[in-house]
Amino acid sequence: VLQIFNFEKSDVGSYHAALNSNEISAPAQLSLQIPPAIEIREGFEDKAVLKAHTDLDFQVFVTGEPSPTVSILHNHSQIKDRALVKVDDDVTKIRMKNLTLADSGFIEISAENACGTSHKDFELCVVDVPSAPLELSSSNTTSTSTMLTWLAPKDTNGSPITGYAIQRRTLDNPRWRTVGKTNETTLTFEANELFSSEDYEFRVIAVNSVGEGPASTHIEITTLNEDEEQEEKIEIPTETALLETPSTPIVSVDDGKAALSWDTVDGASFYKIERCKEGEDWLEIAIVTRADYADRSIMDDGVYSYRITAKGLNSSSEPSSSSTPLVFEGKKDKDTPTRKTVEDKRSKESKSQQEDVLTKTEDKIEEKADQEKEEAASKPIKTRHASPVDAILDTRQRLKKRKPVEVERRASIQQENTDAKQQEQSEIAPAKKDEEKDVVISAAGTAETSKPPKSGKETEETLVADSTRKRGAPILKPISDVVTVKIGELAKLSVNVEGSTDIHCLWKKDGKTIM
């Protein structure tokens, strides 16, 4: 039996037993097997915190027999893609240059051989300066001071804020000078020792363990001069407590007014009432101490809504919800003429006066036309006359077409009558030469001598001779001036002849002989 004490790696090899030079046993291979072990000599345990823009250097010592296979990952990727890796026997050296926030994560190391596997990892935390403070502003500026306020940065970048640095400069000096500092919780600073009537620029910088971050957006302020400061009065608004919002008002129309009511609000001394017409803005109409009101100030019809705001000495509420839209039709006083009734009255009076003028004008025109007809009727004229039925229809048609406002139409009719008269007088001479006269019966019961038909409006206007005739002329008198006949019945027209018995009587309709 061979026993080896304090076995070392150098004891690994091939062993055999021999009785003599001729008797040697088969060889026995002796090997060493040690599970892998990992050691980081820089002492990183669970976390390594480094500042941005610095380098990460560490060495990994791995033991084991047989020699283990080593793998190093950075955020689940081979570290050689981001770092420099150098292997010397059992030592692996790693260097990551110019760290950034993106390098933060985990580094995982593993070693494996026939005896097993070993793992070790740690967190890499890269910290940077904070981002810039937000919304820097100034207030309460005097001749020698101003009050600055700002908000904390959006990102601390791995290291908490430790304070703020306030810097200022004048417009004619490009160099910024730190004039004050605050702790991490103080976000205001009063800048003093300023000169009156001077322009300044201010900015704020957040600070953490890494250092100062970027500056905020700078602001400009101008201090007051001493005279302005004495005259200026700063009003400090009184804090206003918030009362409970009133209930939605109930609105109804009552005898030409809008009646409102709502629930009282605790702590309210009075109520502001606002009214809104559809499509317009809210209008304050009253302030009352009770929880009801009658609105009599609506002048125009329309759709109206109301809302209520509770008020106190140093308190107020939000406006209530607007009421249900109310359609208002105001009560009109019958005894009081409105603008519309006055205008209607004036229009009627003007129309009446116009009708009077037109009526008088028509009367004069008709009177003159009648005179002309009488003068023309005293002379034997051949004329064409319609039958009684046609005469009635023509008369009705002319009455329908007559309008009081057509003064010019009346004047044109008068002119046509005058033209007709002149034309008829020019035809009298040829008519006298005719030895044989055709007698035409008119609806008025008079005998007329016919004349050639006229065209246009002249065919509609005839001059009827009265009962006065020249000596020896026959007179025809119809039994009836108007004959009414229904469709399908026998129409019978009769006429009496006076003054002569030896005549040849012709019946004509529309200028054509029918019998």
XYZ file of C-alpha atoms in Angstrom:
515
model
C 0.000 0.000 0.000
C 1.329 3.379 -1.040
C 0.168 6.393 0.950
C 0.921 9.961 -0.142
C 0.617 12.582 2.534
C 0.040 16.278 1.733
C -0.925 15.467 -1.807
C -0.100 18.243 -4.173
C -0.657 18.968 -7.783
C 2.884 17.762 -8.494
C 1.897 14.327 -7.198
C -0.391 13.833 -10.162
C 0.921 11.113 -12.495
C 1.072 7.387 -13.404
C 1.951 4.859 -10.654
C 2.804 1.050 -10.827
C 4.262 -1.592 -8.446
C 7.408 -3.780 -9.170
C 8.757 -6.906 -7.416
C 11.858 -6.943 -9.524
C 12.983 -5.683 -12.785
C 11.070 -8.332 -14.508
C 7.894 -8.147 -12.485
C 6.159 -4.756 -12.933
C 2.464 -4.167 -12.297
C 0.074 -2.403 -14.586
C 0.191 1.420 -14.213
C -2.297 3.308 -12.075
C -3.144 6.880 -13.128
C -3.404 9.280 -10.230
C -5.211 12.591 -10.970
C -6.239 15.629 -8.924
C -9.888 16.934 -9.038
C -10.765 20.188 -7.303
C -14.154 22.004 -7.677
C -13.855 25.547 -9.110
C -13.649 28.569 -6.810
C -13.981 32.280 -7.726
C -12.363 35.200 -5.932
C -12.602 38.933 -6.771
C -9.529 40.470 -5.318
C -10.946 44.051 -5.262
C -13.320 42.952 -2.545
C -16.598 43.645 -4.344
C -19.211 41.782 -2.401
C -22.707 42.692 -3.525
C -22.403 46.184 -4.990
C -19.836 48.424 -6.594
C -20.696 52.161 -6.721
C -18.702 54.284 -9.122
C -19.056 57.774 -10.459
C -19.785 58.435 -14.049
C -16.845 58.987 -16.388
C -14.524 56.869 -14.203
C -13.114 53.358 -14.961
C -13.982 49.997 -13.453
C -10.951 47.691 -12.884
C -11.197 44.293 -11.215
C -9.450 40.857 -11.280
C -11.096 37.449 -11.096
C -9.009 34.580 -9.580
C -10.422 31.113 -10.407
C -9.080 27.834 -8.953
C -10.035 24.222 -9.679
C -8.709 20.987 -11.091
C -8.885 20.413 -13.879
C -8.710 24.082 -14.866
C -12.256 25.543 -14.992
C -13.808 27.352 -17.928
C -14.522 30.984 -16.970
C -17.431 33.151 -18.266
C -18.016 36.831 -17.369
C -21.284 38.595 -18.385
C -22.315 42.253 -18.165
C -26.098 42.747 -18.237
C -26.483 39.300 -19.835
C -23.902 40.031 -22.559
C -20.255 39.002 -22.790
C -18.215 41.603 -20.957
C -15.619 41.603 -23.690
C -18.135 43.531 -25.823
C -17.859 46.475 -23.400
C -14.538 45.978 -21.525
C -10.950 44.965 -22.034
C -10.324 41.337 -20.902
C -6.868 39.803 -20.247
C -6.279 36.215 -19.016
C -3.046 35.227 -17.186
C -3.146 31.577 -16.055
C -5.759 31.529 -13.319
C -6.319 35.307 -13.273
C -8.698 37.248 -15.547
C -8.272 41.037 -15.591
C -11.243 43.335 -16.535
C -11.205 47.093 -17.333
C -14.359 49.151 -18.242
C -13.489 52.710 -19.240
C -15.542 55.921 -18.942
C -18.558 54.555 -17.150
C -21.974 56.015 -17.887
C -25.415 55.611 -16.371
C -26.155 53.017 -19.050
C -23.419 50.769 -17.627
C -25.329 50.289 -14.403
C -26.492 46.695 -13.948
C -25.089 43.317 -12.930
C -21.781 41.540 -13.603
C -22.039 37.721 -13.476
C -18.983 35.405 -13.196
C -19.137 31.611 -13.547
C -16.458 28.845 -13.518
C -17.043 25.204 -14.476
C -14.986 21.942 -14.585
C -15.586 18.212 -14.210
C -16.121 18.562 -10.515
C -18.787 21.216 -10.664
C -19.711 24.867 -11.248
C -19.176 28.053 -9.258
C -20.998 31.429 -9.587
C -20.374 34.926 -8.297
C -22.016 38.242 -9.246
C -22.279 41.841 -8.028
C -24.216 45.001 -8.909
C -22.518 47.836 -10.726
C -24.077 51.180 -9.826
C -22.951 54.221 -11.774
C -24.034 57.537 -10.243
C -24.029 60.970 -11.858
C -24.807 64.557 -10.998
C -28.512 65.521 -10.725
C -30.459 67.158 -13.526
C -31.236 70.895 -13.512
C -33.735 72.440 -11.070
C -37.081 73.436 -12.607
C -39.276 76.563 -12.851
C -37.016 79.161 -11.283
C -38.912 82.408 -10.596
C -38.623 85.602 -8.549
C -41.056 87.650 -6.477
C -41.176 90.515 -3.982
C -38.351 92.356 -5.696
C -37.237 95.521 -3.905
C -34.393 97.958 -4.454
C -31.943 95.671 -2.607
C -33.389 92.133 -2.684
C -35.526 89.553 -4.449
C -37.083 86.225 -3.456
C -36.200 83.174 -5.596
C -38.184 79.921 -5.735
C -37.704 76.711 -7.771
C -38.605 73.028 -8.001
C -36.393 69.988 -7.374
C -34.704 68.279 -10.355
C -36.537 65.546 -12.199
C -33.640 63.032 -11.870
C -31.113 62.534 -9.075
C -29.179 59.957 -11.204
C -28.462 57.467 -8.459
C -27.315 59.864 -5.745
C -29.661 61.929 -3.560
C -29.602 65.732 -3.593
C -27.428 67.194 -0.883
C -28.104 70.892 -1.513
C -28.466 73.773 -3.972
C -26.111 76.534 -5.073
C -27.536 79.945 -6.077
C -25.544 82.011 -8.551
C -25.943 85.501 -9.971
C -24.285 87.928 -12.355
C -24.901 91.361 -13.813
C -25.656 91.784 -17.477
C -22.300 93.417 -18.171
C -20.322 90.606 -16.453
C -20.229 87.096 -18.010
C -18.859 85.436 -14.842
C -21.290 83.686 -12.536
C -20.756 84.089 -8.815
C -22.186 81.855 -6.078
C -24.134 84.057 -3.653
C -25.750 81.416 -1.450
C -26.505 77.771 -0.717
C -29.458 75.855 0.697
C -29.968 72.298 1.921
C -31.768 69.597 -0.023
C -35.229 70.500 1.345
C -35.114 74.307 0.998
C -36.342 75.474 -2.401
C -36.369 79.241 -1.732
C -33.642 81.829 -1.332
C -33.695 85.565 -0.648
C -30.944 87.302 -2.581
C -29.814 90.408 -0.707
C -27.166 93.091 -1.094
C -28.391 94.126 -4.528
C -28.068 97.611 -5.990
C -31.150 99.642 -6.845
C -32.174 100.056 -10.488
C -29.799 97.245 -11.503
C -30.369 94.318 -13.887
C -29.374 90.867 -12.565
C -29.504 87.270 -13.781
C -29.985 84.336 -11.376
C -29.698 80.548 -11.723
C -29.751 77.525 -9.368
C -27.610 74.346 -9.403
C -28.457 71.055 -7.661
C -25.625 69.195 -5.879
C -25.170 65.521 -4.866
C -22.277 63.259 -3.906
C -21.023 63.217 -7.468
C -20.926 66.982 -7.795
C -22.837 69.926 -9.229
C -25.362 69.259 -11.943
C -26.319 71.519 -14.840
C -27.745 74.935 -14.004
C -31.397 75.824 -14.260
C -32.691 78.238 -16.874
C -31.608 81.695 -15.738
C -34.047 84.539 -15.096
C -33.610 88.302 -15.268
C -34.785 90.730 -12.608
C -34.515 94.496 -12.243
C -34.394 95.980 -8.785
C -36.516 99.005 -7.980
C -35.108 102.437 -7.421
C -35.574 103.905 -3.986
C -38.299 106.368 -5.012
C -40.422 103.650 -6.632
C -40.035 101.438 -3.596
C -41.439 104.111 -1.312
C -44.447 104.703 -3.580
C -45.215 101.073 -4.376
C -47.786 99.347 -2.217
C -47.852 95.602 -2.207
C -51.282 94.105 -1.654
C -51.269 90.803 0.184
C -54.387 88.893 -0.730
C -56.505 87.705 2.145
C -56.827 83.993 2.354
C -60.312 82.917 1.323
C -61.909 79.895 2.897
C -63.854 77.614 0.603
C -67.536 77.242 1.403
C -69.747 74.377 0.326
C -71.003 74.699 -3.243
C -74.704 75.674 -3.298
C -77.268 73.293 -4.726
C -78.520 73.735 -8.273
C -81.184 76.471 -8.201
C -84.791 75.597 -9.020
C -86.247 78.110 -11.485
C -89.823 78.654 -12.647
C -91.754 81.377 -14.465
C -94.333 83.168 -12.316
C -96.399 86.103 -13.626
C -93.763 87.423 -16.025
C -90.796 86.909 -13.669
C -88.305 84.114 -12.969
C -88.618 82.681 -9.447
C -85.438 81.086 -8.005
C -84.845 79.004 -4.880
C -81.936 76.931 -3.516
C -80.643 75.349 -0.314
C -78.853 77.503 2.258
C -75.104 77.038 2.802
C -73.535 76.938 6.268
C -71.253 79.916 6.860
C -72.644 81.939 3.951
C -73.682 85.538 4.666
C -75.096 86.258 1.224
C -75.458 84.762 -2.238
C -74.383 86.030 -5.643
C -76.877 85.311 -8.433
C -75.727 85.054 -12.035
C -77.828 84.733 -15.175
C -76.813 83.511 -18.625
C -78.791 83.898 -21.830
C -78.205 81.108 -24.336
C -75.092 81.882 -26.387
C -73.894 84.694 -24.056
C -71.642 85.068 -20.966
C -72.644 84.904 -17.310
C -73.947 88.187 -15.870
C -74.178 89.037 -12.164
C -77.708 90.312 -11.529
C -78.094 90.435 -7.736
C -76.613 89.750 -4.287
C -79.138 88.585 -1.692
C -79.109 87.290 1.869
C -81.975 84.817 1.456
C -82.105 81.548 -0.459
C -84.707 82.741 -2.950
C -85.051 85.520 -5.496
C -87.477 86.840 -8.122
C -85.836 88.076 -11.314
C -87.935 90.811 -12.930
C -85.124 92.275 -15.025
C -85.525 90.060 -18.109
C -86.336 92.350 -21.038
C -86.066 89.974 -23.995
C -87.588 86.582 -24.638
C -85.121 83.706 -24.783
C -83.596 80.691 -23.014
C -81.997 81.567 -19.639
C -79.985 79.683 -16.978
C -78.990 80.661 -13.425
C -76.248 79.731 -10.951
C -75.529 80.629 -7.319
C -72.276 81.381 -5.449
C -72.181 81.438 -1.648
C -70.215 84.284 -0.056
C -68.900 85.129 3.398
C -66.725 87.864 4.892
C -63.503 86.075 3.930
C -64.928 83.002 2.261
C -66.491 81.949 -0.979
C -67.724 78.847 -2.776
C -67.483 77.538 -6.273
C -70.465 78.469 -8.479
C -73.288 75.954 -8.397
C -74.275 73.902 -11.398
C -76.358 75.884 -13.855
C -80.113 75.489 -13.603
C -82.258 73.743 -16.165
C -82.570 76.092 -19.185
C -85.757 78.138 -18.904
C -87.709 79.407 -21.910
C -88.926 82.867 -20.928
C -91.698 84.763 -22.677
C -92.105 88.104 -20.972
C -95.507 89.493 -19.956
C -96.465 92.368 -22.232
C -98.616 95.253 -21.005
C -101.580 95.657 -23.336
C -102.011 99.341 -22.466
C -98.397 100.166 -23.165
C -97.621 100.348 -26.873
C -94.531 98.456 -27.826
C -92.169 99.462 -30.546
C -93.729 96.879 -32.850
C -97.309 98.076 -32.244
C -96.265 101.688 -32.856
C -94.570 100.707 -36.090
C -97.640 98.664 -37.140
C -99.912 101.610 -36.394
C -97.736 103.979 -38.385
C -97.605 101.460 -41.232
C -101.410 101.163 -41.268
C -101.848 104.947 -41.191
C -99.366 105.331 -44.051
C -101.093 102.580 -46.010
C -104.511 104.159 -45.383
C -103.273 107.542 -46.571
C -101.767 105.908 -49.656
C -105.029 104.094 -50.376
C -106.962 107.370 -50.023
C -104.670 109.016 -52.553
C -104.982 106.054 -54.893
C -108.778 105.999 -54.503
C -109.038 109.700 -55.284
C -106.776 109.229 -58.289
C -108.875 106.327 -59.494
C -112.079 108.294 -59.032
C -110.676 111.121 -61.123
C -109.518 108.686 -63.800
C -112.895 106.925 -63.879
C -114.779 110.225 -63.886
C -112.750 111.460 -66.829
C -113.189 108.147 -68.628
C -116.965 108.340 -68.108
C -117.004 111.839 -69.544
C -115.091 110.648 -72.575
C -117.475 107.707 -72.998
C -120.490 110.048 -72.874
C -118.931 112.300 -75.487
C -118.086 109.342 -77.694
C -121.511 107.729 -77.211
C -123.283 110.819 -78.614
C -121.745 110.003 -81.990
C -122.685 107.031 -84.199
C -119.777 104.657 -83.916
C -119.382 101.161 -85.147
C -118.380 99.086 -82.201
C -118.080 95.480 -81.347
C -119.651 94.368 -78.075
C -119.558 91.078 -76.305
C -122.592 89.099 -75.308
C -124.096 89.644 -71.811
C -122.418 86.497 -70.525
C -119.046 87.526 -71.928
C -119.505 91.063 -70.625
C -120.045 89.778 -67.092
C -116.985 87.515 -67.293
C -114.831 90.315 -68.717
C -115.972 92.686 -65.973
C -115.116 90.191 -63.234
C -111.736 89.516 -64.784
C -110.911 93.221 -64.906
C -111.996 93.665 -61.272
C -109.655 90.851 -60.184
C -106.718 92.438 -61.937
C -107.338 95.833 -60.370
C -104.918 96.721 -57.513
C -104.998 99.976 -55.489
C -101.266 100.521 -55.737
C -101.170 100.369 -59.562
C -101.468 104.108 -60.225
C -99.414 103.806 -63.352
C -101.816 101.114 -64.642
C -104.726 103.492 -64.176
C -102.889 106.204 -66.028
C -102.150 103.795 -68.880
C -105.845 102.820 -69.089
C -106.775 106.501 -69.274
C -104.269 106.946 -72.087
C -105.685 103.910 -73.909
C -109.200 105.308 -73.603
C -107.991 108.580 -75.084
C -106.290 106.721 -77.955
C -109.410 104.660 -78.551
C -111.500 107.812 -78.686
C -109.231 109.382 -81.249
C -109.263 106.205 -83.366
C -113.049 105.908 -83.180
C -113.506 109.539 -84.195
C -111.296 108.885 -87.237
C -113.623 106.001 -88.237
C -116.868 107.978 -87.906
C -116.646 109.489 -91.399
C -116.389 106.144 -93.230
C -119.114 104.747 -91.055
C -121.586 107.465 -92.142
C -121.126 106.484 -95.785
C -122.443 102.978 -95.172
C -126.123 102.866 -96.224
C -126.740 99.518 -94.540
C -126.115 99.459 -90.771
C -125.877 96.299 -88.688
C -127.655 96.575 -85.355
C -125.927 94.955 -82.370
C -127.676 94.280 -79.080
C -125.763 95.359 -75.976
C -126.195 94.167 -72.432
C -127.430 97.636 -71.505
C -130.296 97.352 -73.900
C -129.183 99.964 -76.445
C -128.803 99.757 -80.187
C -125.297 100.146 -81.500
C -123.859 100.245 -84.952
C -121.005 97.819 -85.356
C -117.521 98.716 -86.425
C -114.612 96.555 -87.468
C -113.013 94.540 -84.633
C -109.953 96.001 -82.947
C -106.825 94.213 -81.865
C -105.246 93.988 -78.347
C -106.872 95.910 -75.535
C -109.061 97.862 -77.981
C -111.164 94.727 -78.498
C -111.949 94.726 -74.759
C -113.061 98.372 -74.510
C -116.226 99.490 -76.248
C -118.104 102.697 -76.105
C -121.768 102.133 -75.471
C -124.164 104.758 -76.782
C -126.951 105.871 -74.499
C -130.608 105.930 -75.375
C -130.272 109.252 -77.127
C -130.064 108.636 -80.889
C -130.458 110.674 -84.022
C -133.982 111.106 -85.274
C -135.255 108.025 -87.033
C -132.705 105.603 -85.547
C -134.229 102.447 -84.019
C -133.967 101.772 -80.295
C -133.461 98.238 -79.009
C -134.364 97.295 -75.434
C -133.516 93.796 -74.068
C -136.185 92.175 -71.947
C -133.526 91.466 -69.308
C -130.098 93.023 -68.810
C -128.652 89.822 -67.338
C -129.468 86.318 -68.472
C -128.323 83.406 -66.295
C -128.220 79.993 -67.939
C -126.985 76.660 -66.616
C -124.966 74.285 -68.736
C -127.254 72.127 -70.884
C -130.311 74.461 -70.639
C -131.881 76.606 -73.386
C -130.529 80.163 -73.466
C -133.156 82.676 -74.608
C -132.400 86.365 -75.363
C -135.277 88.762 -76.182
C -135.274 92.397 -77.315
C -137.927 95.050 -78.028
C -137.474 97.356 -81.041
C -138.797 100.903 -80.773
C -138.832 103.788 -83.256
C -138.962 101.704 -86.403
C -140.515 98.526 -87.721
C -138.799 98.224 -91.043
C -135.364 97.084 -89.957
C -133.090 94.185 -90.580
C -131.960 92.889 -87.143
C -128.774 90.871 -86.848
C -127.604 88.911 -83.823
C -123.845 88.885 -83.343
C -121.445 87.338 -80.872
C -117.864 88.532 -80.691
C -118.347 90.429 -83.957
C -119.607 87.400 -85.883
C -123.171 87.155 -87.234
C -124.968 84.189 -85.701
C -128.507 84.806 -86.956
